[in-house]
PDB file of N, CA, C and O in Angstrom:
ATOM      1  N   MET A1356      28.647 -47.457 113.418  1.00  0.00           N
ATOM      2  CA  MET A1356      27.536 -48.040 112.905  1.00  0.00           C
ATOM      3  C   MET A1356      27.181 -47.603 111.181  1.00  0.00           C
ATOM      4  O   MET A1356      27.894 -46.634 110.771  1.00  0.00           O
ATOM      5  N   ASP A1357      26.629 -48.511 110.486  1.00  0.00           N
ATOM      6  CA  ASP A1357      26.440 -47.955 108.812  1.00  0.00           C
ATOM      7  C   ASP A1357      25.531 -47.028 108.815  1.00  0.00           C
ATOM      8  O   ASP A1357      24.394 -46.865 109.458  1.00  0.00           O
ATOM      9  N   LYS A1358      25.657 -46.110 107.626  1.00  0.00           N
ATOM     10  CA  LYS A1358      24.963 -44.866 107.320  1.00  0.00           C
ATOM     11  C   LYS A1358      24.062 -45.532 105.867  1.00  0.00           C
ATOM     12  O   LYS A1358      24.580 -45.982 105.191  1.00  0.00           O
ATOM     13  N   TYR A1359      23.063 -45.234 106.121  1.00  0.00           N
ATOM     14  CA  TYR A1359      21.961 -45.856 105.095  1.00  0.00           C
ATOM     15  C   TYR A1359      21.516 -44.455 104.401  1.00  0.00           C
ATOM     16  O   TYR A1359      21.231 -43.488 105.037  1.00  0.00           O
ATOM     17  N   ILE A1360      21.651 -44.615 103.016  1.00  0.00           N
ATOM     18  CA  ILE A1360      21.391 -43.381 102.352  1.00  0.00           C
ATOM     19  C   ILE A1360      20.138 -43.483 100.958  1.00  0.00           C
ATOM     20  O   ILE A1360      20.175 -44.449 100.791  1.00  0.00           O
ATOM     21  N   THR A1361      19.690 -42.753 100.604  1.00  0.00           N
ATOM     22  CA  THR A1361      18.239 -42.474  99.828  1.00  0.00           C
ATOM     23  C   THR A1361      19.186 -42.319  98.460  1.00  0.00           C
ATOM     24  O   THR A1361      20.282 -42.085  98.185  1.00  0.00           O
ATOM     25  N   PRO A1362      18.450 -43.021  97.320  1.00  0.00           N
ATOM     26  CA  PRO A1362      18.744 -42.530  95.900  1.00  0.00           C
ATOM     27  C   PRO A1362      19.053 -41.383  95.757  1.00  0.00           C
ATOM     28  O   PRO A1362      20.178 -41.045  94.712  1.00  0.00           O
ATOM     29  N   ASP A1363      18.420 -40.384  96.160  1.00  0.00           N
ATOM     30  CA  ASP A1363      18.798 -38.881  95.962  1.00  0.00           C
ATOM     31  C   ASP A1363      20.151 -38.536  96.575  1.00  0.00           C
ATOM     32  O   ASP A1363      20.942 -38.063  95.788  1.00  0.00           O
ATOM     33  N   GLN A1364      20.623 -39.200  97.761  1.00  0.00           N
ATOM     34  CA  GLN A1364      21.670 -39.112  98.376  1.00  0.00           C
ATOM     35  C   GLN A1364      23.022 -39.824  97.496  1.00  0.00           C
ATOM     36  O   GLN A1364      23.821 -39.130  97.577  1.00  0.00           O
ATOM     37  N   VAL A1365      22.769 -40.824  96.792  1.00  0.00           N
ATOM     38  CA  VAL A1365      23.358 -41.417  96.216  1.00  0.00           C
ATOM     39  C   VAL A1365      23.676 -40.554  95.049  1.00  0.00           C
ATOM     40  O   VAL A1365      25.091 -40.386  94.711  1.00  0.00           O
ATOM     41  N   CYS A1366      23.277 -40.125  94.508  1.00  0.00           N
ATOM     42  CA  CYS A1366      23.349 -38.757  93.177  1.00  0.00           C
ATOM     43  C   CYS A1366      23.959 -37.740  93.576  1.00  0.00           C
ATOM     44  O   CYS A1366      24.672 -37.388  92.820  1.00  0.00           O
ATOM     45  N   ASP A1367      23.864 -37.348  94.633  1.00  0.00           N
ATOM     46  CA  ASP A1367      24.582 -36.201  95.246  1.00  0.00           C
ATOM     47  C   ASP A1367      26.165 -36.789  95.754  1.00  0.00           C
ATOM     48  O   ASP A1367      26.908 -35.799  95.569  1.00  0.00           O
ATOM     49  N   LEU A1368      26.131 -38.140  95.912  1.00  0.00           N
ATOM     50  CA  LEU A1368      27.240 -38.450  96.178  1.00  0.00           C
ATOM     51  C   LEU A1368      28.322 -38.683  94.945  1.00  0.00           C
ATOM     52  O   LEU A1368      29.338 -38.448  95.136  1.00  0.00           O
ATOM     53  N   ILE A1369      27.716 -38.925  94.011  1.00  0.00           N
ATOM     54  CA  ILE A1369      28.270 -39.351  92.714  1.00  0.00           C
ATOM     55  C   ILE A1369      27.967 -38.417  91.541  1.00  0.00           C
ATOM     56  O   ILE A1369      26.958 -38.363  90.904  1.00  0.00           O
ATOM     57  N   PRO A1370      28.766 -37.785  91.053  1.00  0.00           N
ATOM     58  CA  PRO A1370      28.704 -36.642  90.326  1.00  0.00           C
ATOM     59  C   PRO A1370      28.181 -37.028  88.816  1.00  0.00           C
ATOM     60  O   PRO A1370      28.578 -38.175  88.234  1.00  0.00           O
ATOM     61  N   GLY A1371      27.133 -36.479  88.512  1.00  0.00           N
ATOM     62  CA  GLY A1371      26.469 -37.070  87.101  1.00  0.00           C
ATOM     63  C   GLY A1371      25.493 -38.106  87.201  1.00  0.00           C
ATOM     64  O   GLY A1371      24.698 -38.585  86.334  1.00  0.00           O
ATOM     65  N   MET A1372      25.249 -38.781  88.407  1.00  0.00           N
ATOM     66  CA  MET A1372      24.355 -39.971  88.793  1.00  0.00           C
ATOM     67  C   MET A1372      23.249 -39.211  88.725  1.00  0.00           C
ATOM     68  O   MET A1372      22.877 -38.080  89.386  1.00  0.00           O
ATOM     69  N   THR A1373      21.916 -39.811  88.017  1.00  0.00           N
ATOM     70  CA  THR A1373      20.736 -39.524  88.274  1.00  0.00           C
ATOM     71  C   THR A1373      20.043 -40.588  88.703  1.00  0.00           C
ATOM     72  O   THR A1373      20.157 -41.831  88.664  1.00  0.00           O
ATOM     73  N   LYS A1374      18.391 -40.426  89.180  1.00  0.00           N
ATOM     74  CA  LYS A1374      17.665 -41.398  89.837  1.00  0.00           C
ATOM     75  C   LYS A1374      17.215 -42.460  88.741  1.00  0.00           C
ATOM     76  O   LYS A1374      17.398 -43.526  89.283  1.00  0.00           O
ATOM     77  N   GLY A1375      17.248 -41.973  87.368  1.00  0.00           N
ATOM     78  CA  GLY A1375      16.923 -42.873  86.559  1.00  0.00           C
ATOM     79  C   GLY A1375      18.068 -43.839  86.106  1.00  0.00           C
ATOM     80  O   GLY A1375      17.775 -44.993  86.008  1.00  0.00           O
ATOM     81  N   ASN A1376      19.154 -43.366  86.173  1.00  0.00           N
ATOM     82  CA  ASN A1376      20.388 -44.118  85.734  1.00  0.00           C
ATOM     83  C   ASN A1376      20.672 -45.151  86.992  1.00  0.00           C
ATOM     84  O   ASN A1376      20.736 -46.296  86.621  1.00  0.00           O
ATOM     85  N   LEU A1377      20.486 -44.689  88.198  1.00  0.00           N
ATOM     86  CA  LEU A1377      20.555 -45.536  89.257  1.00  0.00           C
ATOM     87  C   LEU A1377      19.533 -46.790  89.229  1.00  0.00           C
ATOM     88  O   LEU A1377      19.670 -47.819  89.424  1.00  0.00           O
ATOM     89  N   ALA A1378      17.972 -46.283  89.098  1.00  0.00           N
ATOM     90  CA  ALA A1378      17.308 -47.280  88.839  1.00  0.00           C
ATOM     91  C   ALA A1378      17.647 -48.231  87.890  1.00  0.00           C
ATOM     92  O   ALA A1378      17.017 -49.543  87.990  1.00  0.00           O
ATOM     93  N   ALA A1379      18.140 -47.899  86.988  1.00  0.00           N
ATOM     94  CA  ALA A1379      18.576 -48.704  85.764  1.00  0.00           C
ATOM     95  C   ALA A1379      19.370 -49.425  85.975  1.00  0.00           C
ATOM     96  O   ALA A1379      19.555 -50.662  85.820  1.00  0.00           O
ATOM     97  N   LEU A1380      20.608 -49.128  86.697  1.00  0.00           N
ATOM     98  CA  LEU A1380      21.680 -50.045  87.297  1.00  0.00           C
ATOM     99  C   LEU A1380      21.000 -51.210  88.189  1.00  0.00           C
ATOM    100  O   LEU A1380      21.552 -52.364  88.242  1.00  0.00           O
ATOM    101  N   ARG A1381      20.163 -50.619  89.333  1.00  0.00           N
ATOM    102  CA  ARG A1381      19.496 -51.773  90.138  1.00  0.00           C
ATOM    103  C   ARG A1381      18.577 -52.977  89.176  1.00  0.00           C
ATOM    104  O   ARG A1381      19.015 -54.031  89.646  1.00  0.00           O
ATOM    105  N   PHE A1382      17.856 -52.460  88.567  1.00  0.00           N
ATOM    106  CA  PHE A1382      17.379 -53.301  87.215  1.00  0.00           C
ATOM    107  C   PHE A1382      17.996 -54.192  86.822  1.00  0.00           C
ATOM    108  O   PHE A1382      17.890 -55.293  86.762  1.00  0.00           O
ATOM    109  N   ASN A1383      19.298 -53.945  86.217  1.00  0.00           N
ATOM    110  CA  ASN A1383      20.244 -54.835  85.632  1.00  0.00           C
ATOM    111  C   ASN A1383      21.168 -55.423  86.507  1.00  0.00           C
ATOM    112  O   ASN A1383      21.701 -56.207  86.206  1.00  0.00           O
ATOM    113  N   GLY A1384      21.035 -55.136  87.700  1.00  0.00           N
ATOM    114  CA  GLY A1384      22.142 -55.487  88.640  1.00  0.00           C
ATOM    115  C   GLY A1384      23.628 -55.171  88.708  1.00  0.00           C
ATOM    116  O   GLY A1384      24.321 -56.199  89.224  1.00  0.00           O
ATOM    117  N   LYS A1385      23.555 -54.121  87.984  1.00  0.00           N
ATOM    118  CA  LYS A1385      25.039 -53.729  87.722  1.00  0.00           C
ATOM    119  C   LYS A1385      25.286 -52.447  88.597  1.00  0.00           C
ATOM    120  O   LYS A1385      26.517 -51.951  88.760  1.00  0.00           O
ATOM    121  N   GLY A1386      24.211 -52.123  89.975  1.00  0.00           N
ATOM    122  CA  GLY A1386      24.719 -50.761  90.544  1.00  0.00           C
ATOM    123  C   GLY A1386      25.222 -51.559  92.088  1.00  0.00           C
ATOM    124  O   GLY A1386      25.323 -52.670  91.971  1.00  0.00           O
ATOM    125  N   PRO A1387      25.061 -50.600  93.001  1.00  0.00           N
ATOM    126  CA  PRO A1387      25.546 -50.902  94.065  1.00  0.00           C
ATOM    127  C   PRO A1387      24.664 -51.734  94.850  1.00  0.00           C
ATOM    128  O   PRO A1387      23.335 -51.409  94.485  1.00  0.00           O
ATOM    129  N   ALA A1388      24.869 -52.678  95.742  1.00  0.00           N
ATOM    130  CA  ALA A1388      23.978 -53.174  96.408  1.00  0.00           C
ATOM    131  C   ALA A1388      23.056 -52.518  97.272  1.00  0.00           C
ATOM    132  O   ALA A1388      23.687 -51.328  97.696  1.00  0.00           O
ATOM    133  N   PHE A1389      21.846 -52.894  97.261  1.00  0.00           N
ATOM    134  CA  PHE A1389      20.686 -51.721  97.856  1.00  0.00           C
ATOM    135  C   PHE A1389      19.763 -52.650  98.575  1.00  0.00           C
ATOM    136  O   PHE A1389      19.848 -53.898  98.959  1.00  0.00           O
ATOM    137  N   PHE A1390      19.010 -52.007  99.507  1.00  0.00           N
ATOM    138  CA  PHE A1390      17.830 -52.918 100.450  1.00  0.00           C
ATOM    139  C   PHE A1390      16.511 -52.134  99.864  1.00  0.00           C
ATOM    140  O   PHE A1390      16.338 -50.976  99.638  1.00  0.00           O
ATOM    141  N   LYS A1391      15.547 -52.901 100.374  1.00  0.00           N
ATOM    142  CA  LYS A1391      13.993 -52.530  99.999  1.00  0.00           C
ATOM    143  C   LYS A1391      13.311 -52.970 101.284  1.00  0.00           C
ATOM    144  O   LYS A1391      12.666 -53.915 101.512  1.00  0.00           O
ATOM    145  N   PRO A1392      13.205 -52.189 102.304  1.00  0.00           N
ATOM    146  CA  PRO A1392      12.639 -52.512 103.337  1.00  0.00           C
ATOM    147  C   PRO A1392      11.048 -52.678 103.311  1.00  0.00           C
ATOM    148  O   PRO A1392      10.221 -53.136 104.237  1.00  0.00           O
ATOM    149  N   THR A1393      10.625 -51.839 102.487  1.00  0.00           N
ATOM    150  CA  THR A1393       9.094 -51.726 101.798  1.00  0.00           C
ATOM    151  C   THR A1393       9.303 -51.919 100.508  1.00  0.00           C
ATOM    152  O   THR A1393      10.204 -51.538 100.037  1.00  0.00           O
ATOM    153  N   PRO A1394       8.153 -52.234  99.945  1.00  0.00           N
ATOM    154  CA  PRO A1394       8.038 -52.309  98.606  1.00  0.00           C
ATOM    155  C   PRO A1394       8.192 -51.355  97.595  1.00  0.00           C
ATOM    156  O   PRO A1394       8.882 -51.212  96.613  1.00  0.00           O
ATOM    157  N   ARG A1395       8.025 -49.990  98.537  1.00  0.00           N
ATOM    158  CA  ARG A1395       8.394 -48.618  97.601  1.00  0.00           C
ATOM    159  C   ARG A1395       9.600 -47.719  98.217  1.00  0.00           C
ATOM    160  O   ARG A1395       9.801 -46.772  97.920  1.00  0.00           O
ATOM    161  N   THR A1396      10.259 -48.448  98.799  1.00  0.00           N
ATOM    162  CA  THR A1396      11.288 -47.927  99.738  1.00  0.00           C
ATOM    163  C   THR A1396      12.920 -48.289  99.218  1.00  0.00           C
ATOM    164  O   THR A1396      12.719 -49.846  99.427  1.00  0.00           O
ATOM    165  N   VAL A1397      13.757 -47.748  98.677  1.00  0.00           N
ATOM    166  CA  VAL A1397      15.024 -48.269  98.186  1.00  0.00           C
ATOM    167  C   VAL A1397      15.895 -47.298  99.330  1.00  0.00           C
ATOM    168  O   VAL A1397      15.939 -45.970  99.194  1.00  0.00           O
ATOM    169  N   VAL A1398      16.938 -47.954  99.649  1.00  0.00           N
ATOM    170  CA  VAL A1398      17.909 -47.428 100.190  1.00  0.00           C
ATOM    171  C   VAL A1398      19.422 -48.157 100.085  1.00  0.00           C
ATOM    172  O   VAL A1398      19.517 -49.394  99.856  1.00  0.00           O
ATOM    173  N   TYR A1399      20.454 -47.488 100.455  1.00  0.00           N
ATOM    174  CA  TYR A1399      21.693 -47.874 100.016  1.00  0.00           C
ATOM    175  C   TYR A1399      22.606 -47.740 101.234  1.00  0.00           C
ATOM    176  O   TYR A1399      22.327 -46.939 101.836  1.00  0.00           O
ATOM    177  N   ARG A1400      23.556 -48.463 101.558  1.00  0.00           N
ATOM    178  CA  ARG A1400      24.254 -48.473 102.889  1.00  0.00           C
ATOM    179  C   ARG A1400      25.670 -47.840 102.188  1.00  0.00           C
ATOM    180  O   ARG A1400      26.118 -48.091 100.967  1.00  0.00           O
ATOM    181  N   GLU A1401      25.928 -46.466 102.416  1.00  0.00           N
ATOM    182  CA  GLU A1401      26.991 -45.660 101.954  1.00  0.00           C
ATOM    183  C   GLU A1401      28.402 -46.294 101.693  1.00  0.00           C
ATOM    184  O   GLU A1401      28.724 -46.112 100.551  1.00  0.00           O
ATOM    185  N   ARG A1402      28.672 -47.085 102.539  1.00  0.00           N
ATOM    186  CA  ARG A1402      30.034 -48.202 101.995  1.00  0.00           C
ATOM    187  C   ARG A1402      30.028 -48.949 100.951  1.00  0.00           C
ATOM    188  O   ARG A1402      30.859 -49.131 100.010  1.00  0.00           O
ATOM    189  N   ASP A1403      28.950 -49.351 100.651  1.00  0.00           N
ATOM    190  CA  ASP A1403      28.456 -50.305  99.506  1.00  0.00           C
ATOM    191  C   ASP A1403      28.778 -49.230  98.431  1.00  0.00           C
ATOM    192  O   ASP A1403      29.346 -49.604  97.195  1.00  0.00           O
ATOM    193  N   VAL A1404      28.140 -47.989  98.462  1.00  0.00           N
ATOM    194  CA  VAL A1404      27.988 -47.010  97.359  1.00  0.00           C
ATOM    195  C   VAL A1404      29.773 -46.653  96.979  1.00  0.00           C
ATOM    196  O   VAL A1404      30.124 -46.900  96.117  1.00  0.00           O
ATOM    197  N   VAL A1405      30.348 -46.253  98.184  1.00  0.00           N
ATOM    198  CA  VAL A1405      31.692 -46.477  97.716  1.00  0.00           C
ATOM    199  C   VAL A1405      32.620 -47.250  97.443  1.00  0.00           C
ATOM    200  O   VAL A1405      33.309 -46.838  96.365  1.00  0.00           O
ATOM    201  N   ASP A1406      31.928 -48.412  97.675  1.00  0.00           N
ATOM    202  CA  ASP A1406      32.987 -49.506  97.228  1.00  0.00           C
ATOM    203  C   ASP A1406      32.764 -49.783  96.033  1.00  0.00           C
ATOM    204  O   ASP A1406      33.579 -50.167  95.030  1.00  0.00           O
ATOM    205  N   TRP A1407      31.351 -49.678  95.278  1.00  0.00           N
ATOM    206  CA  TRP A1407      31.237 -49.795  94.275  1.00  0.00           C
ATOM    207  C   TRP A1407      31.698 -48.922  93.407  1.00  0.00           C
ATOM    208  O   TRP A1407      32.337 -48.943  92.101  1.00  0.00           O
ATOM    209  N   LEU A1408      31.654 -47.770  93.482  1.00  0.00           N
ATOM    210  CA  LEU A1408      32.380 -46.521  92.823  1.00  0.00           C
ATOM    211  C   LEU A1408      33.670 -46.866  92.646  1.00  0.00           C
ATOM    212  O   LEU A1408      34.321 -46.622  91.859  1.00  0.00           O
ATOM    213  N   GLU A1409      34.573 -47.178  93.792  1.00  0.00           N
ATOM    214  CA  GLU A1409      36.070 -47.288  93.810  1.00  0.00           C
ATOM    215  C   GLU A1409      36.315 -48.688  92.737  1.00  0.00           C
ATOM    216  O   GLU A1409      37.143 -48.645  92.320  1.00  0.00           O
ATOM    217  N   ALA A1410      35.403 -49.766  92.920  1.00  0.00           N
ATOM    218  CA  ALA A1410      35.838 -50.744  92.085  1.00  0.00           C
ATOM    219  C   ALA A1410      35.584 -50.256  90.535  1.00  0.00           C
ATOM    220  O   ALA A1410      36.297 -51.311  89.660  1.00  0.00           O
ATOM    221  N   SER A1411      35.163 -49.618  90.325  1.00  0.00           N
ATOM    222  CA  SER A1411      35.186 -49.000  88.744  1.00  0.00           C
ATOM    223  C   SER A1411      36.068 -48.313  88.407  1.00  0.00           C
ATOM    224  O   SER A1411      36.449 -47.705  87.278  1.00  0.00           O
ATOM    225  N   ARG A1412      37.544 -47.851  89.142  1.00  0.00           N
ATOM    226  CA  ARG A1412      38.510 -47.358  88.904  1.00  0.00           C
ATOM    227  C   ARG A1412      39.276 -47.698  87.434  1.00  0.00           C
ATOM    228  O   ARG A1412      39.450 -48.833  87.373  1.00  0.00           O
ATOM    229  N   GLN A1413      39.816 -46.848  87.010  1.00  0.00           N
ATOM    230  CA  GLN A1413      40.105 -46.816  85.618  1.00  0.00           C
ATOM    231  C   GLN A1413      41.535 -46.497  85.238  1.00  0.00           C
ATOM    232  O   GLN A1413      41.682 -45.006  86.301  1.00  0.00           O
ATOM    233  N   THR A1414      42.526 -46.707  85.051  1.00  0.00           N
ATOM    234  CA  THR A1414      43.818 -46.017  84.640  1.00  0.00           C
ATOM    235  C   THR A1414      43.852 -45.742  82.794  1.00  0.00           C
ATOM    236  O   THR A1414      45.059 -45.013  82.408  1.00  0.00           O
ATOM    237  N   SER A1415      43.019 -46.122  82.170  1.00  0.00           N
ATOM    238  CA  SER A1415      43.077 -46.107  80.446  1.00  0.00           C
ATOM    239  C   SER A1415      41.899 -46.128  80.246  1.00  0.00           C
ATOM    240  O   SER A1415      40.924 -46.872  80.764  1.00  0.00           O
ATOM    241  N   THR A1416      41.352 -45.367  79.179  1.00  0.00           N
ATOM    242  CA  THR A1416      40.126 -45.888  78.269  1.00  0.00           C
ATOM    243  C   THR A1416      40.179 -46.909  77.613  1.00  0.00           C
ATOM    244  O   THR A1416      39.165 -47.342  76.875  1.00  0.00           O
ATOM    245  N   LEU A1417      41.126 -47.395  76.910  1.00  0.00           N
ATOM    246  CA  LEU A1417      41.271 -48.561  76.329  1.00  0.00           C
ATOM    247  C   LEU A1417      40.371 -49.695  76.844  1.00  0.00           C
ATOM    248  O   LEU A1417      40.856 -50.313  77.954  1.00  0.00           O
ATOM    249  N   GLY A1418      39.505 -50.336  76.687  1.00  0.00           N
ATOM    250  CA  GLY A1418      39.150 -51.637  76.905  1.00  0.00           C
ATOM    251  C   GLY A1418      37.767 -51.394  77.920  1.00  0.00           C
ATOM    252  O   GLY A1418      37.414 -52.188  78.572  1.00  0.00           O
ATOM    253  N   ALA A1419      37.703 -49.803  78.247  1.00  0.00           N
ATOM    254  CA  ALA A1419      36.686 -49.466  79.310  1.00  0.00           C
ATOM    255  C   ALA A1419      35.597 -49.828  78.806  1.00  0.00           C
ATOM    256  O   ALA A1419      34.955 -49.348  77.543  1.00  0.00           O
ATOM    257  N   THR A1420      34.290 -50.168  79.565  1.00  0.00           N
ATOM    258  CA  THR A1420      33.192 -50.312  79.208  1.00  0.00           C
ATOM    259  C   THR A1420      32.546 -49.476  80.029  1.00  0.00           C
ATOM    260  O   THR A1420      32.682 -48.944  81.218  1.00  0.00           O
ATOM    261  N   ALA A1421      31.313 -48.926  79.283  1.00  0.00           N
ATOM    262  CA  ALA A1421      30.270 -48.043  80.079  1.00  0.00           C
ATOM    263  C   ALA A1421      29.132 -48.873  81.103  1.00  0.00           C
ATOM    264  O   ALA A1421      29.120 -50.098  80.540  1.00  0.00           O
TER     265      ALA A1421
END
């Protein structure tokens, strides 16, 4: 069964992530996939967050984008 987590829990999972940064990533469509079951509720599937994080893996800072 999938585990759904709040933005606060995403921030706990990713060192240095803030709720503001996570909101900006949502707005720009650059963050992990999310769900909005109500207009004021945002949740993430934990595996989507982990997959998104692992997709950002780098082996060099050359050509890395922020």
